[in-house]
Structures are given as C-alpha cells and as structure tokens.
mmCIF file of C-alpha atoms and ligand atoms in Angstrom:
data_model
loop_
_atom_site.group_PDB
_atom_site.id
_atom_site.type_symbol
_atom_site.label_atom_id
_atom_site.label_comp_id
_atom_site.label_asym_id
_atom_site.label_seq_id
_atom_site.Cartn_x
_atom_site.Cartn_y
_atom_site.Cartn_z
ATOM 1 C CA MET V 1 9.997 -53.417 6.484
ATOM 2 C CA ASN V 2 12.931 -52.538 4.223
ATOM 3 C CA SER V 3 14.390 -49.069 4.247
ATOM 4 C CA SER V 4 13.151 -47.946 0.823
ATOM 5 C CA LEU V 5 9.596 -48.839 1.765
ATOM 6 C CA ARG V 6 10.034 -46.949 5.021
ATOM 7 C CA SER V 7 11.218 -43.810 3.196
ATOM 8 C CA LEU V 8 8.290 -44.052 0.790
ATOM 9 C CA ILE V 9 5.886 -44.070 3.709
ATOM 10 C CA LEU V 10 7.683 -41.097 5.258
ATOM 11 C CA ILE V 11 7.370 -39.146 2.010
ATOM 12 C CA ALA V 12 3.659 -39.998 1.760
ATOM 13 C CA ALA V 13 3.088 -38.942 5.359
ATOM 14 C CA SER V 14 4.853 -35.606 4.955
ATOM 15 C CA THR V 15 2.937 -34.821 1.748
ATOM 16 C CA ALA V 16 -0.350 -35.598 3.486
ATOM 17 C CA SER V 17 0.389 -33.343 6.429
ATOM 18 C CA PHE V 18 1.458 -30.525 4.095
ATOM 19 C CA THR V 19 -1.952 -30.695 2.410
ATOM 20 C CA ALA V 20 -3.746 -30.819 5.742
ATOM 21 C CA PHE V 21 -2.011 -27.650 6.920
ATOM 22 C CA ALA V 22 -2.665 -25.650 3.752
ATOM 23 C CA GLU V 23 -4.755 -22.652 4.752
ATOM 24 C CA PRO V 24 -8.370 -22.619 3.622
ATOM 25 C CA GLY V 25 -8.727 -20.490 0.524
ATOM 26 C CA GLU V 26 -5.123 -20.941 -0.571
ATOM 27 C CA ASN V 27 -5.974 -23.301 -3.431
ATOM 28 C CA THR V 28 -8.808 -21.106 -4.672
ATOM 29 C CA TYR V 29 -6.547 -18.088 -4.424
ATOM 30 C CA LYS V 30 -3.891 -19.802 -6.521
ATOM 31 C CA GLN V 31 -6.331 -21.174 -9.077
ATOM 32 C CA VAL V 32 -8.639 -18.174 -9.490
ATOM 33 C CA CYS V 33 -7.423 -14.978 -7.830
ATOM 34 C CA ALA V 34 -3.625 -15.015 -8.226
ATOM 35 C CA ALA V 35 -3.854 -14.208 -11.943
ATOM 36 C CA CYS V 36 -4.782 -10.632 -10.981
ATOM 37 C CA HIS V 37 -4.034 -10.314 -7.268
ATOM 38 C CA GLY V 38 -0.555 -11.798 -7.575
ATOM 39 C CA SER V 39 0.803 -9.010 -9.768
ATOM 40 C CA GLY V 40 -1.827 -6.271 -9.351
ATOM 41 C CA VAL V 41 -3.467 -6.534 -12.789
ATOM 42 C CA LEU V 42 -5.899 -3.591 -13.369
ATOM 43 C CA ASN V 43 -4.890 -2.249 -9.952
ATOM 44 C CA ALA V 44 -6.097 -5.302 -8.047
ATOM 45 C CA PRO V 45 -4.891 -5.099 -4.428
ATOM 46 C CA LYS V 46 -1.830 -7.359 -4.352
ATOM 47 C CA LEU V 47 -1.409 -10.295 -2.015
ATOM 48 C CA GLY V 48 0.468 -9.077 1.054
ATOM 49 C CA ASP V 49 0.166 -5.335 0.240
ATOM 50 C CA LYS V 50 -0.781 -4.129 3.719
ATOM 51 C CA ALA V 51 -1.346 -0.492 2.702
ATOM 52 C CA LYS V 52 -3.871 -1.529 0.035
ATOM 53 C CA TRP V 53 -5.582 -4.150 2.183
ATOM 54 C CA ALA V 54 -5.875 -2.208 5.466
ATOM 55 C CA PRO V 55 -8.897 -0.092 4.391
ATOM 56 C CA LEU V 56 -10.486 -3.172 2.792
ATOM 57 C CA ILE V 57 -10.026 -5.263 5.942
ATOM 58 C CA ALA V 58 -11.553 -2.356 7.884
ATOM 59 C CA GLU V 59 -14.786 -2.754 5.882
ATOM 60 C CA GLY V 60 -15.330 -6.030 7.731
ATOM 61 C CA GLN V 61 -15.495 -9.579 6.466
ATOM 62 C CA ALA V 62 -19.198 -9.684 5.527
ATOM 63 C CA THR V 63 -19.197 -6.394 3.615
ATOM 64 C CA LEU V 64 -15.923 -6.835 1.758
ATOM 65 C CA THR V 65 -16.603 -10.471 0.844
ATOM 66 C CA ALA V 66 -20.094 -9.674 -0.429
ATOM 67 C CA HIS V 67 -19.025 -6.675 -2.499
ATOM 68 C CA ALA V 68 -16.171 -8.562 -4.121
ATOM 69 C CA TYR V 69 -18.418 -11.589 -4.777
ATOM 70 C CA VAL V 70 -20.938 -9.436 -6.626
ATOM 71 C CA GLY V 71 -18.106 -7.617 -8.411
ATOM 72 C CA VAL V 72 -16.801 -4.088 -8.011
ATOM 73 C CA ARG V 73 -15.178 -1.947 -10.748
ATOM 74 C CA GLY V 74 -12.319 -4.045 -12.224
ATOM 75 C CA MET V 75 -13.083 -6.968 -9.928
ATOM 76 C CA PRO V 76 -15.232 -9.504 -11.824
ATOM 77 C CA ALA V 77 -18.127 -11.218 -9.996
ATOM 78 C CA LYS V 78 -16.926 -14.438 -8.293
ATOM 79 C CA GLY V 79 -13.416 -13.632 -9.511
ATOM 80 C CA GLY V 80 -14.635 -14.542 -12.986
ATOM 81 C CA ASN V 81 -15.365 -18.158 -12.025
ATOM 82 C CA PRO V 82 -19.153 -18.729 -12.160
ATOM 83 C CA ASN V 83 -18.794 -22.050 -10.295
ATOM 84 C CA LEU V 84 -17.258 -20.502 -7.204
ATOM 85 C CA THR V 85 -19.535 -20.756 -4.169
ATOM 86 C CA VAL V 86 -19.883 -18.027 -1.549
ATOM 87 C CA GLU V 87 -18.068 -20.344 0.888
ATOM 88 C CA GLY V 88 -15.139 -20.970 -1.456
ATOM 89 C CA PHE V 89 -14.918 -17.301 -2.369
ATOM 90 C CA SER V 90 -15.057 -16.235 1.311
ATOM 91 C CA ASP V 91 -12.106 -18.451 2.170
ATOM 92 C CA ALA V 92 -10.065 -16.956 -0.677
ATOM 93 C CA VAL V 93 -10.860 -13.413 0.539
ATOM 94 C CA ALA V 94 -9.918 -14.409 4.104
ATOM 95 C CA TYR V 95 -6.677 -15.929 2.825
ATOM 96 C CA MET V 96 -5.726 -12.637 1.140
ATOM 97 C CA ALA V 97 -6.861 -10.515 4.103
ATOM 98 C CA ASN V 98 -4.750 -12.638 6.452
ATOM 99 C CA LYS V 99 -1.681 -12.308 4.220
ATOM 100 C CA ALA V 100 -1.985 -8.549 4.739
ATOM 101 C CA GLY V 101 -2.325 -8.608 8.524
ATOM 102 C CA GLY V 102 -5.968 -9.622 8.948
ATOM 103 C CA ASN V 103 -7.205 -12.403 11.207
ATOM 104 C CA TRP V 104 -10.254 -13.719 9.396
ATOM 105 C CA LYS V 105 -11.594 -17.228 9.766
ATOM 106 C CA THR V 106 -13.693 -19.432 7.557
ATOM 107 C CA PRO V 107 -17.070 -17.722 8.039
ATOM 108 C CA ASP V 108 -19.349 -19.398 10.557
ATOM 109 C CA ALA V 109 -23.092 -19.696 9.901
ATOM 110 C CA LYS V 110 -23.789 -16.216 11.277
ATOM 111 C CA THR V 111 -21.106 -14.509 9.160
ATOM 112 C CA LEU V 112 -22.170 -16.503 6.117
ATOM 113 C CA ALA V 113 -25.756 -15.320 6.598
ATOM 114 C CA ALA V 114 -24.504 -11.718 6.853
ATOM 115 C CA ILE V 115 -22.474 -12.172 3.653
ATOM 116 C CA ASN V 116 -25.491 -13.566 1.778
ATOM 117 C CA LYS V 117 -27.706 -10.754 3.052
ATOM 118 C CA GLU V 118 -25.189 -8.135 1.895
ATOM 119 C CA ILE V 119 -24.892 -9.880 -1.502
ATOM 120 C CA GLU V 120 -28.662 -9.531 -1.974
ATOM 121 C CA ALA V 121 -28.619 -5.905 -0.814
ATOM 122 C CA ARG V 122 -25.734 -5.103 -3.101
ATOM 123 C CA LYS V 123 -27.425 -6.738 -6.094
ATOM 124 C CA ALA V 124 -30.643 -4.860 -5.393
ATOM 125 C CA GLY V 125 -28.724 -1.594 -5.070
ATOM 126 C CA LEU V 126 -26.779 -2.201 -8.248
ATOM 127 C CA ASN V 127 -29.933 -3.021 -10.164
ATOM 128 C CA LYS V 128 -31.545 0.252 -9.122
ATOM 129 C CA LYS V 129 -28.700 2.319 -10.512
ATOM 130 C CA PRO V 130 -29.227 3.678 -14.029
HETATM 131 C C1 LIG U 1 -9.540 -10.489 -13.703
HETATM 132 C C2 LIG U 1 -8.775 -10.047 -12.579
HETATM 133 C C3 LIG U 1 -9.230 -10.436 -11.179
HETATM 134 C C4 LIG U 1 -9.438 -11.701 -10.667
HETATM 135 C C5 LIG U 1 -9.297 -13.031 -11.377
HETATM 136 C C6 LIG U 1 -9.801 -11.512 -9.281
HETATM 137 N N1 LIG U 1 -9.816 -10.192 -8.954
HETATM 138 FE FE1 LIG U 1 -10.288 -9.370 -7.153
HETATM 139 N N2 LIG U 1 -9.987 -7.511 -7.901
HETATM 140 C C7 LIG U 1 -9.571 -7.223 -9.185
HETATM 141 C C8 LIG U 1 -9.416 -5.777 -9.329
HETATM 142 C C9 LIG U 1 -8.973 -5.070 -10.581
HETATM 143 C C10 LIG U 1 -9.771 -5.217 -8.086
HETATM 144 C C11 LIG U 1 -9.776 -3.735 -7.700
HETATM 145 C C12 LIG U 1 -11.147 -3.181 -7.982
HETATM 146 C C13 LIG U 1 -11.140 -1.686 -7.796
HETATM 147 O O1 LIG U 1 -11.050 -1.243 -6.641
HETATM 148 O O2 LIG U 1 -11.199 -0.993 -8.796
HETATM 149 C C14 LIG U 1 -10.121 -6.323 -7.208
HETATM 150 C C15 LIG U 1 -10.574 -6.160 -5.915
HETATM 151 C C16 LIG U 1 -10.851 -7.206 -5.043
HETATM 152 C C17 LIG U 1 -11.261 -7.052 -3.675
HETATM 153 C C18 LIG U 1 -11.530 -5.710 -2.980
HETATM 154 C C19 LIG U 1 -12.941 -5.294 -3.341
HETATM 155 C C20 LIG U 1 -13.308 -3.901 -2.876
HETATM 156 O O3 LIG U 1 -14.392 -3.746 -2.282
HETATM 157 O O4 LIG U 1 -12.540 -2.949 -3.134
HETATM 158 C C21 LIG U 1 -11.404 -8.303 -3.153
HETATM 159 C C22 LIG U 1 -11.831 -8.654 -1.733
HETATM 160 C C23 LIG U 1 -11.084 -9.245 -4.195
HETATM 161 N N3 LIG U 1 -10.759 -8.554 -5.336
HETATM 162 C C24 LIG U 1 -11.122 -10.608 -4.043
HETATM 163 C C25 LIG U 1 -10.859 -11.525 -5.072
HETATM 164 C C26 LIG U 1 -10.925 -12.946 -4.915
HETATM 165 C C27 LIG U 1 -11.240 -13.658 -3.610
HETATM 166 C C28 LIG U 1 -10.628 -13.495 -6.131
HETATM 167 C C29 LIG U 1 -10.559 -14.958 -6.489
HETATM 168 C C30 LIG U 1 -11.652 -15.806 -6.083
HETATM 169 C C31 LIG U 1 -10.389 -12.406 -7.056
HETATM 170 N N4 LIG U 1 -10.538 -11.230 -6.378
HETATM 171 C C32 LIG U 1 -10.085 -12.553 -8.408
HETATM 172 C C33 LIG U 1 -9.313 -8.124 -10.189
HETATM 173 C C34 LIG U 1 -9.454 -9.498 -10.085
#
C-alpha cells in the first residue's frame, strides 16, 4: 500500500468515527431547532442556557418533550417540521437538555409510551380550551 492511499484510508476512518460518535438528536437540532434555539428567537430557551433549561428539565422528559412536540406559545408543533417523528423530536430535546446539564437518553419504549400518552392528553386539553 502506498502512503497516499494509506492516508486516504485514515481520513475515511476518522470521518466515519466522528459520525458514529455524534450525539443522537444533534443533526435534528442543527437542521430544525438551531434556527430559533441557537440565538433565542422569540425567547426560545437557548442551547446551553442552564438558567432557562433548569425548570424545563425539572418537568421531566416525557412531559417536556410532549408539550414541545404539540407546540407551546412561540414554540411551533414539531419545531415547524411536520415530518419530524416523536422519536426524532425526543432526541433533539434530549440533546438540548443535556447541553444545559441534563442527562437524558434516547427514550426507551416505556418513556416513549409516556410521551405519546402526554401528547394525546395535551391535544385533548388544548382542544377543550375556548
Ligand atoms: C420557529 C422557532 C422555533 C423552532 C424552529 C424550534 N423552537 Fe422550540 N421553542 C421556540 C420558542 C419561541 C420557545 C419558547 C416558548 C415559550 O415559552 O414561550 C420554544 C420552547 C421549546 C421548548 C420548551 C417548551 C416548554 O414547555 O416551555 C422545547 C423543549 C423546545 N422548544 C424544543 C424544540 C425542538 C426539539 C426543536 C427542533 C426539533 C425546536 N424547539 C424548534 C421556538 C422554536
């Protein structure tokens, strides 16, 4: 193997491992959420702003994820991307929570069920309001 081929392989390998270690939710955050949560558009809680995120993290993963997914005040449902699944959205919320001191994981089946239940409850509650 000549040396330029060897360095090509090294570059390919390091790129691959970088992708593998990207945190879940990071890509969705960058593609969908950063537009507002990066700079705090409309008072969106900024990435890494611990003071803003602490009370949100305290709501718990299922509640906060569900409320944001349905939409709350300036926060558009699904972050404004109708194709975003609950799973993809949950990872993006966890990514932001963790950047502000949280320790949330990709939701397991039980947490996902709790998120979906809260989404339904929230929708029902919202629909009842005048
Ligand atoms: C168009 C701008 C915008 C985009 C895009 C956006 N958000 Fe938000 N988000 C907001 C604003 C504004 C708030 C603050 C709402 C309030 O409290 O008035 C917010 C609040 C939140 C909250 C806290 C909800 C609560 O209960 O107070 C979470 C969690 C959240 N966003 C997650 C996300 C995720 C995840 C994405 C990407 C998938 C995203 N947002 C994309 C504007 C946005």
